[in-house]
Coordinates of C-alpha atoms and ligand atoms in Angstrom, one line a residue:
M1 CA 116.9 56.4 -105.3
Q2 CA 115.5 57.1 -108.7
D3 CA 114.1 53.9 -110.2
T4 CA 115.1 54.1 -113.9
L5 CA 117.6 56.0 -115.9
N6 CA 117.7 56.4 -119.7
F7 CA 118.4 52.9 -121.2
S8 CA 121.3 54.4 -123.2
N9 CA 123.0 55.5 -120.0
W10 CA 126.4 53.9 -119.3
S11 CA 127.8 56.8 -117.1
L12 CA 128.6 56.0 -113.5
K13 CA 128.4 59.7 -112.7
K14 CA 124.8 60.0 -113.9
T15 CA 123.9 56.8 -112.0
L16 CA 125.4 58.1 -108.8
N17 CA 123.5 61.4 -109.2
T18 CA 120.3 59.4 -108.6
V19 CA 121.4 58.2 -105.2
D20 CA 121.6 60.1 -101.9
D21 CA 123.0 57.6 -99.5
P22 CA 126.8 57.6 -99.5
I23 CA 127.0 53.9 -98.7
T24 CA 124.9 53.0 -101.7
K25 CA 127.0 55.3 -103.8
A26 CA 130.1 53.5 -102.6
K27 CA 128.5 50.1 -103.4
I28 CA 127.6 51.2 -106.9
T29 CA 131.0 52.7 -107.6
V30 CA 132.9 49.6 -106.4
F31 CA 130.5 47.3 -108.2
Y32 CA 130.8 49.3 -111.4
Y33 CA 134.6 49.2 -111.4
L34 CA 134.6 45.5 -110.5
F35 CA 132.8 44.8 -113.7
L36 CA 134.7 47.3 -115.7
L37 CA 137.9 45.5 -114.7
N38 CA 136.2 42.3 -115.8
F39 CA 136.8 43.2 -119.4
P40 CA 140.7 43.0 -119.3
K41 CA 140.3 39.9 -116.9
V42 CA 138.1 37.9 -119.3
G43 CA 140.1 39.3 -122.2
A44 CA 143.2 37.6 -120.7
L45 CA 141.4 34.2 -121.2
F46 CA 141.9 34.6 -125.0
S47 CA 145.6 34.0 -124.4
G48 CA 144.6 30.3 -123.6
Y49 CA 143.4 30.0 -127.2
V50 CA 146.3 32.0 -128.7
F51 CA 149.0 30.0 -126.9
Y52 CA 147.5 26.6 -126.3
G53 CA 144.7 26.5 -128.9
D54 CA 142.1 26.0 -126.2
V55 CA 138.7 26.9 -127.7
T56 CA 136.9 26.6 -124.3
Q57 CA 138.8 29.7 -123.1
V58 CA 137.3 31.7 -126.1
K59 CA 133.8 30.5 -125.1
R60 CA 134.5 31.5 -121.4
A61 CA 135.8 34.9 -122.5
I62 CA 132.7 35.6 -124.7
I63 CA 130.3 34.5 -122.0
G64 CA 132.3 36.6 -119.5
I65 CA 132.1 39.7 -121.7
A66 CA 128.4 39.2 -122.4
V67 CA 127.6 38.8 -118.7
T68 CA 129.7 41.9 -117.8
V69 CA 127.9 44.0 -120.4
I70 CA 124.5 42.9 -119.2
I71 CA 125.4 43.6 -115.6
L72 CA 126.8 47.0 -116.3
K73 CA 123.8 47.8 -118.4
L74 CA 121.3 46.8 -115.7
L75 CA 123.3 48.8 -113.1
T76 CA 123.5 52.0 -115.1
W77 CA 119.9 51.7 -116.2
K78 CA 118.2 50.6 -113.0
P79 CA 120.5 51.3 -110.0
A80 CA 117.8 49.9 -107.7
Y81 CA 118.7 46.4 -109.1
L82 CA 122.1 46.7 -107.2
Q83 CA 121.2 44.3 -104.5
A84 CA 119.8 41.7 -106.9
L85 CA 123.0 42.1 -109.0
I86 CA 125.2 41.5 -106.0
F87 CA 123.1 38.4 -105.1
F88 CA 123.5 37.1 -108.6
T89 CA 127.3 37.8 -108.7
I90 CA 128.0 36.2 -105.4
T91 CA 125.8 33.2 -106.0
S92 CA 127.4 32.5 -109.4
T93 CA 130.9 33.0 -108.1
I94 CA 130.2 30.6 -105.2
L95 CA 128.8 28.0 -107.7
G96 CA 132.0 28.4 -109.7
I97 CA 134.1 27.8 -106.6
W98 CA 132.1 24.7 -105.6
K99 CA 132.3 23.3 -109.2
V100 CA 136.0 23.8 -109.5
I101 CA 136.9 22.4 -106.0
V102 CA 134.1 19.9 -105.1
I103 CA 133.1 18.6 -108.5
D104 CA 136.2 18.9 -110.7
H105 CA 138.7 18.4 -107.8
T106 CA 140.9 21.0 -109.4
A107 CA 143.9 22.1 -107.2
L108 CA 143.4 25.4 -105.4
N109 CA 144.7 28.4 -107.1
V110 CA 145.3 32.0 -106.1
V111 CA 142.4 33.3 -108.1
T112 CA 140.0 31.0 -106.4
I113 CA 141.3 32.2 -103.0
Q114 CA 140.9 35.8 -104.2
N115 CA 137.4 35.1 -105.3
V116 CA 136.6 33.8 -101.8
F117 CA 137.9 37.1 -100.3
M118 CA 135.8 39.0 -102.8
I119 CA 132.7 37.1 -101.8
I120 CA 133.4 37.8 -98.1
M121 CA 133.9 41.4 -98.9
W122 CA 130.8 41.7 -101.1
S123 CA 128.5 39.7 -98.9
F124 CA 129.2 41.9 -95.8
Y125 CA 129.5 45.3 -97.5
G126 CA 126.8 44.7 -100.1
L127 CA 124.1 42.6 -98.5
P128 CA 122.2 42.4 -95.2
R129 CA 124.3 40.9 -92.4
R130 CA 122.6 37.5 -92.2
W131 CA 123.3 37.0 -96.0
G132 CA 126.9 38.0 -95.2
Y133 CA 127.3 35.1 -92.8
F134 CA 125.4 32.7 -95.1
Y135 CA 127.5 33.4 -98.2
C136 CA 130.8 33.5 -96.3
I137 CA 130.2 30.1 -94.9
L138 CA 129.2 28.8 -98.4
A139 CA 132.4 30.2 -99.9
I140 CA 134.8 29.0 -97.2
I141 CA 133.5 25.4 -96.8
P142 CA 135.0 24.1 -100.0
I143 CA 138.3 25.7 -99.3
V144 CA 138.5 24.3 -95.7
N145 CA 137.3 21.0 -97.0
A146 CA 140.0 20.9 -99.7
V147 CA 142.8 21.9 -97.4
S148 CA 141.7 19.5 -94.6
T149 CA 141.2 16.4 -96.7
G150 CA 144.4 17.2 -98.7
S151 CA 142.5 16.2 -101.9
N152 CA 143.5 19.4 -103.7
S153 CA 145.7 21.0 -101.1
E154 CA 148.5 22.2 -103.4
L155 CA 148.2 25.9 -104.0
F156 CA 148.5 26.7 -107.7
V157 CA 149.7 30.2 -108.3
G158 CA 148.4 30.5 -111.8
V159 CA 145.1 29.8 -113.6
P160 CA 145.2 26.5 -115.4
Q161 CA 144.9 26.5 -119.2
I162 CA 146.3 30.0 -119.7
P163 CA 149.9 31.3 -119.7
M164 CA 151.6 32.5 -116.6
F165 CA 151.7 36.1 -117.6
A166 CA 148.0 36.2 -118.3
S167 CA 147.3 34.5 -114.9
S168 CA 149.5 37.1 -113.2
F169 CA 147.6 39.8 -114.9
I170 CA 144.3 38.5 -113.6
I171 CA 145.7 38.0 -110.1
V172 CA 147.0 41.6 -110.1
L173 CA 143.6 42.9 -111.3
N174 CA 141.9 41.0 -108.5
F175 CA 144.1 42.4 -105.9
L176 CA 143.5 45.8 -107.4
I177 CA 139.7 45.3 -107.0
I178 CA 140.0 44.1 -103.4
L179 CA 142.3 47.1 -102.7
V180 CA 140.0 49.7 -104.4
A181 CA 136.9 48.3 -102.6
H182 CA 138.5 48.5 -99.2
F183 CA 139.8 52.0 -100.0
Y184 CA 136.3 53.2 -100.9
Y185 CA 134.6 51.6 -97.9
R186 CA 137.3 52.9 -95.5
N187 CA 136.7 56.4 -96.9
I188 CA 133.0 56.2 -96.5
L189 CA 133.4 54.9 -93.0
Y190 CA 135.8 57.7 -92.0
N191 CA 133.7 60.4 -93.8
T192 CA 130.5 59.1 -92.1
I193 CA 132.2 59.3 -88.7
A194 CA 133.6 62.7 -89.4
E195 CA 130.2 63.9 -90.7
S196 CA 128.3 62.5 -87.7
K197 CA 130.9 64.2 -85.4
K198 CA 130.3 67.5 -87.2
L199 CA 126.5 67.0 -87.0
N200 CA 126.8 66.3 -83.3
E201 CA 128.7 69.5 -82.8
E202 CA 126.2 71.4 -84.8
L203 CA 123.4 69.9 -82.9
E204 CA 125.1 70.8 -79.6
Q205 CA 125.5 74.4 -80.8
A206 CA 121.9 74.5 -82.0
N207 CA 120.9 73.1 -78.6
A208 CA 122.9 75.7 -76.8
A209 CA 121.4 78.5 -78.9
N210 CA 117.9 77.0 -78.2
T211 CA 118.5 76.9 -74.5
L212 CA 119.7 80.6 -74.7
F213 CA 116.6 81.5 -76.7
F214 CA 114.3 79.7 -74.3
S215 CA 115.9 81.3 -71.2
S216 CA 115.6 84.8 -72.6
M217 CA 112.1 84.0 -73.9
S218 CA 111.2 82.8 -70.5
H219 CA 112.6 86.0 -69.0
E220 CA 110.8 88.2 -71.5
L221 CA 107.5 86.5 -71.1
R222 CA 107.5 86.1 -67.4
T223 CA 108.7 89.6 -66.5
P224 CA 105.6 91.5 -67.8
L225 CA 103.4 88.7 -66.4
N226 CA 105.1 89.3 -63.1
A227 CA 103.9 92.9 -63.2
V228 CA 100.4 91.9 -64.2
I229 CA 100.0 89.3 -61.4
G230 CA 101.7 91.5 -58.8
M231 CA 99.5 94.6 -59.7
A232 CA 96.4 92.5 -59.7
S233 CA 97.3 91.2 -56.2
L234 CA 97.9 94.7 -55.0
L235 CA 94.6 95.9 -56.4
I236 CA 92.7 92.9 -54.9
D237 CA 94.2 93.7 -51.5
D238 CA 93.3 97.4 -51.7
N239 CA 89.9 97.1 -53.3
R240 CA 86.7 97.1 -51.3
D241 CA 84.3 97.0 -54.2
K242 CA 83.0 93.4 -54.6
E243 CA 82.4 93.5 -58.3
Q244 CA 85.7 95.0 -59.1
K245 CA 87.4 92.4 -56.9
E246 CA 85.7 89.7 -58.8
N247 CA 86.9 91.1 -62.1
L248 CA 90.4 91.4 -60.7
D249 CA 90.3 87.8 -59.5
I250 CA 89.5 86.8 -63.1
L251 CA 92.4 88.9 -64.3
K252 CA 94.8 87.4 -61.8
F253 CA 93.5 83.8 -62.5
S254 CA 93.9 84.3 -66.2
A255 CA 97.4 85.7 -65.8
E256 CA 98.4 82.8 -63.6
S257 CA 97.0 80.3 -66.1
L258 CA 99.0 82.0 -68.8
L259 CA 102.0 81.8 -66.7
S260 CA 101.6 78.1 -66.0
L261 CA 101.0 77.5 -69.7
I262 CA 104.2 79.4 -70.6
N263 CA 106.1 77.3 -67.9
D264 CA 104.7 74.1 -69.4
I265 CA 105.5 75.0 -73.0
L266 CA 109.1 76.1 -72.0
D267 CA 109.6 73.0 -69.9
F268 CA 108.2 70.8 -72.7
S269 CA 110.5 72.3 -75.3
K270 CA 113.5 72.0 -73.0
M271 CA 112.7 68.3 -72.5
G272 CA 112.5 67.8 -76.2
M273 CA 116.0 69.3 -76.5
G274 CA 117.2 66.9 -73.8
S275 CA 118.4 69.9 -71.7
V276 CA 116.6 68.9 -68.5
S277 CA 118.7 67.1 -66.0
L278 CA 118.1 66.3 -62.4
E279 CA 119.8 68.0 -59.5
A280 CA 121.0 66.0 -56.5
I281 CA 120.7 68.3 -53.4
P282 CA 119.4 67.6 -49.9
F283 CA 115.7 68.4 -49.2
N284 CA 112.9 67.5 -46.9
L285 CA 110.2 65.7 -48.8
K286 CA 107.5 66.0 -46.2
E287 CA 107.9 69.8 -46.0
L288 CA 108.0 70.0 -49.8
A289 CA 104.9 67.9 -50.3
E290 CA 103.0 69.7 -47.6
N291 CA 103.9 73.0 -49.1
V292 CA 102.9 72.0 -52.6
C293 CA 99.6 70.6 -51.4
A294 CA 98.9 73.6 -49.2
G295 CA 99.0 75.8 -52.3
L296 CA 96.6 73.5 -54.1
R297 CA 94.3 73.1 -51.1
I298 CA 93.0 76.6 -51.7
K299 CA 91.7 75.5 -55.1
A300 CA 90.2 72.3 -53.6
N301 CA 88.4 74.3 -50.9
E302 CA 87.0 76.7 -53.5
K303 CA 85.4 73.6 -55.1
N304 CA 84.3 72.2 -51.7
L305 CA 86.7 69.2 -52.1
Y306 CA 88.8 67.7 -49.4
C307 CA 92.6 67.6 -50.1
T308 CA 94.5 65.5 -47.6
T309 CA 98.1 64.5 -47.4
D310 CA 99.4 61.4 -45.7
I311 CA 103.1 61.2 -45.5
D312 CA 104.9 58.3 -43.8
P313 CA 106.1 59.5 -40.4
E314 CA 109.3 57.6 -41.0
I315 CA 110.4 60.0 -43.7
A316 CA 109.3 63.2 -41.9
E317 CA 112.7 64.0 -40.4
L318 CA 114.8 62.7 -43.2
E319 CA 116.8 64.7 -45.6
L320 CA 116.7 63.1 -49.0
I321 CA 119.1 63.7 -51.9
G322 CA 117.3 64.5 -55.1
D323 CA 115.7 67.2 -57.2
P324 CA 113.2 69.1 -55.1
T325 CA 112.0 71.3 -58.0
R326 CA 111.2 68.4 -60.2
I327 CA 109.4 66.3 -57.6
S328 CA 107.4 69.4 -56.7
Q329 CA 106.5 69.8 -60.3
I330 CA 105.4 66.1 -60.5
I331 CA 103.2 66.3 -57.4
Y332 CA 101.9 69.7 -58.4
N333 CA 100.8 68.4 -61.8
L334 CA 99.2 65.2 -60.5
V335 CA 97.4 66.7 -57.5
G336 CA 96.5 69.8 -59.6
N337 CA 94.9 67.5 -62.2
A338 CA 93.1 65.4 -59.6
I339 CA 91.5 68.6 -58.1
K340 CA 90.8 69.9 -61.6
F341 CA 89.0 66.7 -62.7
T342 CA 87.0 66.1 -59.5
K343 CA 83.6 67.6 -58.8
K344 CA 82.6 65.8 -55.6
G345 CA 84.5 64.2 -52.8
G346 CA 88.2 65.1 -53.0
V347 CA 91.8 64.2 -53.4
S348 CA 94.3 62.4 -51.2
F349 CA 98.0 62.4 -51.6
E350 CA 100.1 59.7 -49.9
I351 CA 103.8 58.9 -49.6
K352 CA 104.6 55.5 -48.2
L353 CA 108.0 54.1 -47.3
M354 CA 108.2 50.8 -49.2
H355 CA 111.6 49.6 -48.0
R356 CA 115.0 50.9 -46.8
V357 CA 118.4 49.4 -47.6
D358 CA 121.3 51.2 -46.0
N359 CA 120.9 54.8 -47.1
L360 CA 118.5 54.1 -50.0
I361 CA 114.8 54.4 -49.5
S362 CA 112.1 53.4 -51.9
L363 CA 109.0 55.5 -51.7
R364 CA 105.5 55.0 -53.2
F365 CA 103.7 58.2 -54.2
M366 CA 100.0 57.9 -54.7
V367 CA 97.4 60.5 -55.8
K368 CA 93.8 59.4 -55.4
D369 CA 90.7 61.3 -56.5
T370 CA 87.0 60.7 -56.6
G371 CA 86.6 62.5 -59.9
L372 CA 85.7 61.8 -63.5
G373 CA 88.0 58.8 -64.0
I374 CA 89.7 57.8 -67.2
S375 CA 88.7 54.9 -69.5
P376 CA 91.3 52.3 -70.4
E377 CA 91.4 53.7 -74.0
Q378 CA 92.0 57.2 -72.8
Q379 CA 94.7 56.0 -70.4
K380 CA 96.8 55.0 -73.4
L381 CA 96.6 58.5 -74.8
I382 CA 96.9 61.0 -72.0
F383 CA 100.6 60.8 -71.6
E384 CA 101.1 61.9 -75.2
P385 CA 101.9 65.6 -75.5
F386 CA 98.9 67.9 -76.3
T387 CA 96.5 65.0 -75.7
Q388 CA 93.5 65.2 -73.5
A389 CA 91.1 62.4 -72.6
D390 CA 88.1 64.2 -74.0
V391 CA 87.8 66.8 -76.8
N392 CA 85.7 68.9 -74.4
T393 CA 88.4 69.0 -71.7
T394 CA 90.0 72.2 -72.8
R395 CA 86.6 73.9 -73.0
N396 CA 85.4 72.7 -69.6
F397 CA 88.7 72.5 -67.6
G398 CA 91.3 74.4 -69.6
G399 CA 94.8 73.0 -69.9
T400 CA 97.0 72.0 -72.8
G401 CA 97.5 68.3 -72.4
L402 CA 101.2 68.8 -71.6
G403 CA 101.2 68.2 -67.9
L404 CA 101.2 64.4 -67.9
S405 CA 103.7 64.1 -70.7
I406 CA 106.0 66.4 -68.6
V407 CA 105.4 64.2 -65.5
K408 CA 106.2 61.1 -67.5
H409 CA 109.4 62.6 -68.8
L410 CA 110.5 63.7 -65.4
L411 CA 109.7 60.3 -64.0
T412 CA 111.8 58.7 -66.7
L413 CA 114.7 60.9 -65.6
H414 CA 114.0 59.5 -62.1
N415 CA 114.3 55.9 -63.7
T416 CA 110.7 55.1 -63.0
N417 CA 107.2 54.9 -64.5
I418 CA 103.7 56.1 -63.7
D419 CA 100.8 53.7 -63.1
I420 CA 97.1 54.6 -63.4
E421 CA 94.2 52.7 -62.0
S422 CA 90.9 54.1 -63.1
E423 CA 87.5 53.6 -64.7
L424 CA 85.3 56.2 -66.2
G425 CA 83.2 57.8 -63.5
A426 CA 85.0 56.0 -60.7
G427 CA 87.9 58.3 -59.8
A428 CA 91.6 57.7 -60.6
V429 CA 94.7 56.6 -58.8
F430 CA 98.1 57.7 -60.2
S431 CA 101.1 56.1 -58.5
F432 CA 104.8 55.8 -59.0
D433 CA 107.9 54.7 -57.0
I434 CA 111.1 56.6 -56.5
T435 CA 114.3 55.5 -54.7
Y436 CA 116.1 58.3 -53.0
A437 CA 119.4 58.4 -51.2
V438 CA 119.2 59.6 -47.6
S439 CA 121.6 62.4 -46.6
D440 CA 123.6 61.6 -43.5
K441 CA 123.2 65.2 -42.3
K442 CA 120.5 66.1 -39.8
K443 CA 117.5 68.1 -41.1
E444 CA 118.6 71.3 -39.2
E445 CA 122.0 71.3 -40.8
V446 CA 120.6 71.5 -44.3
V447 CA 119.5 75.1 -44.2
A448 CA 119.6 76.0 -47.8
F449 CA 120.3 79.7 -47.2
N450 CA 122.2 81.4 -44.4
F451 CA 119.4 83.5 -43.0
N452 CA 119.0 84.2 -39.4
N453 CA 115.8 82.9 -37.9
S454 CA 115.1 85.8 -35.6
A455 CA 112.4 87.8 -37.2
R456 CA 112.4 91.5 -36.9
P457 CA 110.1 94.2 -38.2
V458 CA 110.7 94.6 -41.9
S459 CA 110.0 98.3 -41.8
D460 CA 113.5 98.8 -40.3
L461 CA 115.1 97.5 -43.4
K462 CA 116.8 99.4 -46.1
V463 CA 116.6 97.6 -49.4
L464 CA 118.2 98.1 -52.8
M465 CA 116.6 96.6 -55.9
A466 CA 118.3 96.3 -59.2
E467 CA 115.7 96.0 -61.9
D468 CA 115.6 97.3 -65.4
N469 CA 111.9 96.8 -66.1
A470 CA 110.0 100.0 -65.2
M471 CA 106.7 98.2 -64.6
N472 CA 108.3 95.8 -62.2
S473 CA 110.0 98.7 -60.4
L474 CA 106.7 100.4 -60.0
L475 CA 105.1 97.3 -58.7
M476 CA 107.9 96.8 -56.2
K477 CA 107.7 100.4 -55.1
K478 CA 104.0 100.0 -54.3
L479 CA 104.5 96.7 -52.6
F480 CA 107.4 98.0 -50.4
S481 CA 105.6 101.2 -49.5
K482 CA 102.7 99.1 -48.3
W483 CA 105.2 97.2 -46.1
N484 CA 106.8 100.5 -45.0
I485 CA 110.2 99.4 -46.3
Q486 CA 112.7 101.9 -47.7
L487 CA 113.5 100.9 -51.3
D488 CA 116.1 102.3 -53.6
I489 CA 116.1 101.3 -57.2
A490 CA 119.0 100.8 -59.6
E491 CA 118.3 100.4 -63.3
N492 CA 121.2 98.0 -63.9
G493 CA 124.0 96.2 -62.1
E494 CA 126.5 99.0 -62.5
E495 CA 124.2 101.5 -60.8
A496 CA 123.5 99.0 -58.1
V497 CA 127.3 98.6 -57.4
K498 CA 127.7 102.3 -57.2
L499 CA 124.7 102.7 -54.8
V500 CA 126.1 99.9 -52.5
E501 CA 129.4 101.8 -52.4
V502 CA 127.8 104.9 -51.0
N503 CA 124.9 103.6 -49.0
D504 CA 124.4 100.9 -46.3
Y505 CA 121.7 98.3 -47.3
D506 CA 120.4 95.4 -45.3
I507 CA 119.4 93.4 -48.4
I508 CA 119.8 93.6 -52.2
L509 CA 117.2 92.3 -54.6
M510 CA 119.0 91.6 -57.8
D511 CA 117.4 91.0 -61.3
L512 CA 119.7 88.7 -63.3
Q513 CA 119.3 89.9 -66.8
M514 CA 119.9 93.6 -67.1
P515 CA 121.6 95.9 -69.6
V516 CA 125.1 97.4 -69.0
M517 CA 125.9 95.0 -66.2
N518 CA 123.9 91.8 -65.4
G519 CA 123.1 90.6 -61.9
Y520 CA 125.8 88.0 -61.8
E521 CA 128.6 90.5 -62.5
A522 CA 127.2 93.0 -60.1
T523 CA 127.1 90.3 -57.3
T524 CA 130.7 89.3 -58.0
K525 CA 131.7 93.0 -57.7
I526 CA 129.8 93.5 -54.5
R527 CA 131.2 90.2 -53.0
T528 CA 134.7 91.5 -53.5
M529 CA 134.2 94.9 -51.9
T530 CA 136.7 95.6 -49.1
V531 CA 134.7 98.0 -47.0
P532 CA 133.5 96.0 -43.9
G533 CA 130.0 94.7 -44.1
K534 CA 129.5 95.4 -47.8
A535 CA 130.7 92.1 -49.3
T536 CA 128.4 90.1 -47.0
I537 CA 125.1 91.9 -47.7
P538 CA 122.4 89.3 -48.4
I539 CA 121.6 89.3 -52.1
I540 CA 118.3 87.7 -53.3
A541 CA 118.2 87.0 -57.0
L542 CA 114.9 87.8 -58.7
T543 CA 114.8 85.4 -61.5
A544 CA 112.2 84.5 -64.1
S545 CA 114.0 81.3 -64.9
V546 CA 113.5 78.4 -62.5
S547 CA 115.9 76.1 -64.3
S548 CA 118.4 74.3 -62.1
D549 CA 121.4 75.6 -64.1
V550 CA 120.3 79.1 -63.3
Q551 CA 119.9 78.2 -59.7
A552 CA 123.4 76.7 -59.6
S553 CA 124.9 79.9 -61.1
I554 CA 123.1 82.0 -58.6
I555 CA 124.7 80.1 -55.7
E556 CA 128.0 80.0 -57.5
V557 CA 128.4 83.8 -57.8
G558 CA 127.6 84.1 -54.1
M559 CA 124.0 85.2 -54.0
T560 CA 122.2 84.3 -50.8
D561 CA 118.9 83.1 -52.2
F562 CA 116.4 83.6 -55.0
V563 CA 112.8 84.4 -55.5
S564 CA 111.3 83.2 -58.8
K565 CA 109.3 85.7 -60.7
P566 CA 106.4 86.2 -60.7
F567 CA 106.9 85.9 -57.0
N568 CA 104.4 85.5 -54.3
P569 CA 104.5 88.7 -52.2
N570 CA 104.2 86.6 -49.0
E571 CA 107.2 84.5 -49.9
L572 CA 109.3 87.7 -50.4
Y573 CA 108.0 89.2 -47.2
E574 CA 108.9 86.1 -45.3
K575 CA 112.4 86.1 -46.7
L576 CA 112.8 89.8 -45.8
Q577 CA 111.6 89.0 -42.3
L578 CA 114.3 86.3 -41.8
I579 CA 117.1 88.8 -42.4
Q580 CA 118.8 90.5 -39.6
Ligands
LIG601 P1 95.8 69.0 -69.1 O1 95.5 68.8 -67.6 O2 96.6 70.3 -69.3 O3 94.7 68.8 -70.0 P2 97.5 66.7 -68.7 O4 98.6 66.1 -69.6 O5 97.9 67.0 -67.3 O6 96.9 67.9 -69.5 O7 96.3 65.6 -68.7 C1 95.9 65.1 -69.9 C2 94.5 64.6 -69.8 O8 94.4 63.5 -68.9 C3 93.5 65.6 -69.2 O9 93.1 66.5 -70.2 C4 92.4 64.8 -68.7 O10 91.5 64.4 -69.7 C5 93.1 63.5 -68.3 N1 93.4 63.5 -66.8 C6 94.6 63.7 -66.2 N2 94.4 63.6 -64.9 C7 93.2 63.2 -64.6 C8 92.4 62.8 -63.4 N3 93.0 62.9 -62.2 N4 91.1 62.5 -63.6 C9 90.6 62.4 -64.8 N5 91.2 62.7 -66.0 C10 92.5 63.1 -65.9

């Protein structure tokens, strides 16, 4: 709100132009008209002198006009005074009511009752709520007192000392003011609701556009990285030269770091948009935790650190209902950090069963390390995004400072918090509790994908891959020729469908985002083929997006499994082995 207008200003329009907030605009408008209508109202008091020769009515009218002029001037000169003017108006009206009823014991009249209504209206619409209560009580007490004691219980229609027609005129104007004020506030209320609805819709649309943007960005960024990491792996495997191998290791390590950075930033942005939600599917926590830690143990071994897991035997065979991707991410981040910030000793990861009630189990997760430790001051900061305990952290250890804020967010989605116990130089213990529902299915029944477990040599397989990225196709050709697998490549979904119609494949690897026809559409077409054996060919999605909604759509269109890009060649090999 602009503080001061030109002193000569009387225009409501100009005054309103200085205000942005619609509610304040409404208050100013109603207040302005209230006092504008005061002119005819106090003017009506002159009739008391004209008809009954009552000079006090002239004095009252002149004071009324003067006060009205001053208030209108202050409002149009300094709209920021609005609240003070409302306080003044309400207080003086209440004093008037108390004087008339409590001191003068005048009989109640309609105008007094109208004034009480106006005070109620103004104190709630115009002032902070506690003042609303305060002034309402002050205005109502004399009325209730008058009615209950019967001292001045007769309700006078008119205003004493002026003729009936003038009283009626004031009463009508008062009703008009009450009506106009409610009309204005109602409009503001409805407009605000409509506006916030519209804003919500726009926000949802923007969110959807953002999600789309992030999912295609994620695809675009991860696809070339997939080729870089894959090619580096191939070269490392084939290369005998020690120095070149070292260089390739650095190349692969950097590409993998870039990938994890991209994953973190995309995840972080998605969390900011509130578009991360948890899945509820059956999974075996022991297997999951062992797998995550097995991957990280390689890093620990490189640094000569131990990395142990201790998982309560009571949960080993249980299938829990929850989000395996997100809990893996939490464990991966915490154990990964523990290894990263430890130079001597090692890291231990524990899951303990705290208690079980019916099919609900509470688990305590604990990651302990013998590393650098975190001081109490640093502990307050490290969960903030892009914050690291020490300014030298990035230089010495890499990282962005996003990991823990993602962990914290994911734990909030799990309705829980993270605790740290640590001192500088004395290692750190990160712990949190999660309650999971236990699935009543046995572990064996929860096979996520319908692969057969009888391994057979993969070289017998005939595989079709739909992939539009030439670099990835080249990488896959090299990889598959190393495995002696026959691989046909289709550049888009439409081509893949045509190839499936004329050839017999054991398995299809399907990219999801392709020109002409995407992977979902192609899968739907293949699944509805009538030639025996075609509709049931296992289809593995190759997806750069690991989000749970993408996973859900993969299963929904009838794909058998997915491998996330950039994929681990061993993971793909194992999946191929499991197919009959
Ligand atoms: P990043 O690891 O990418 O730097 P994080 O959000 O995962 O980001 O961690 C934030 C900071 O918290 C780290 O930079 C580090 O200073 C500190 N930190 C996290 N885990 C540990 C740990 N186990 N021991 C010591 N310091 C840690």
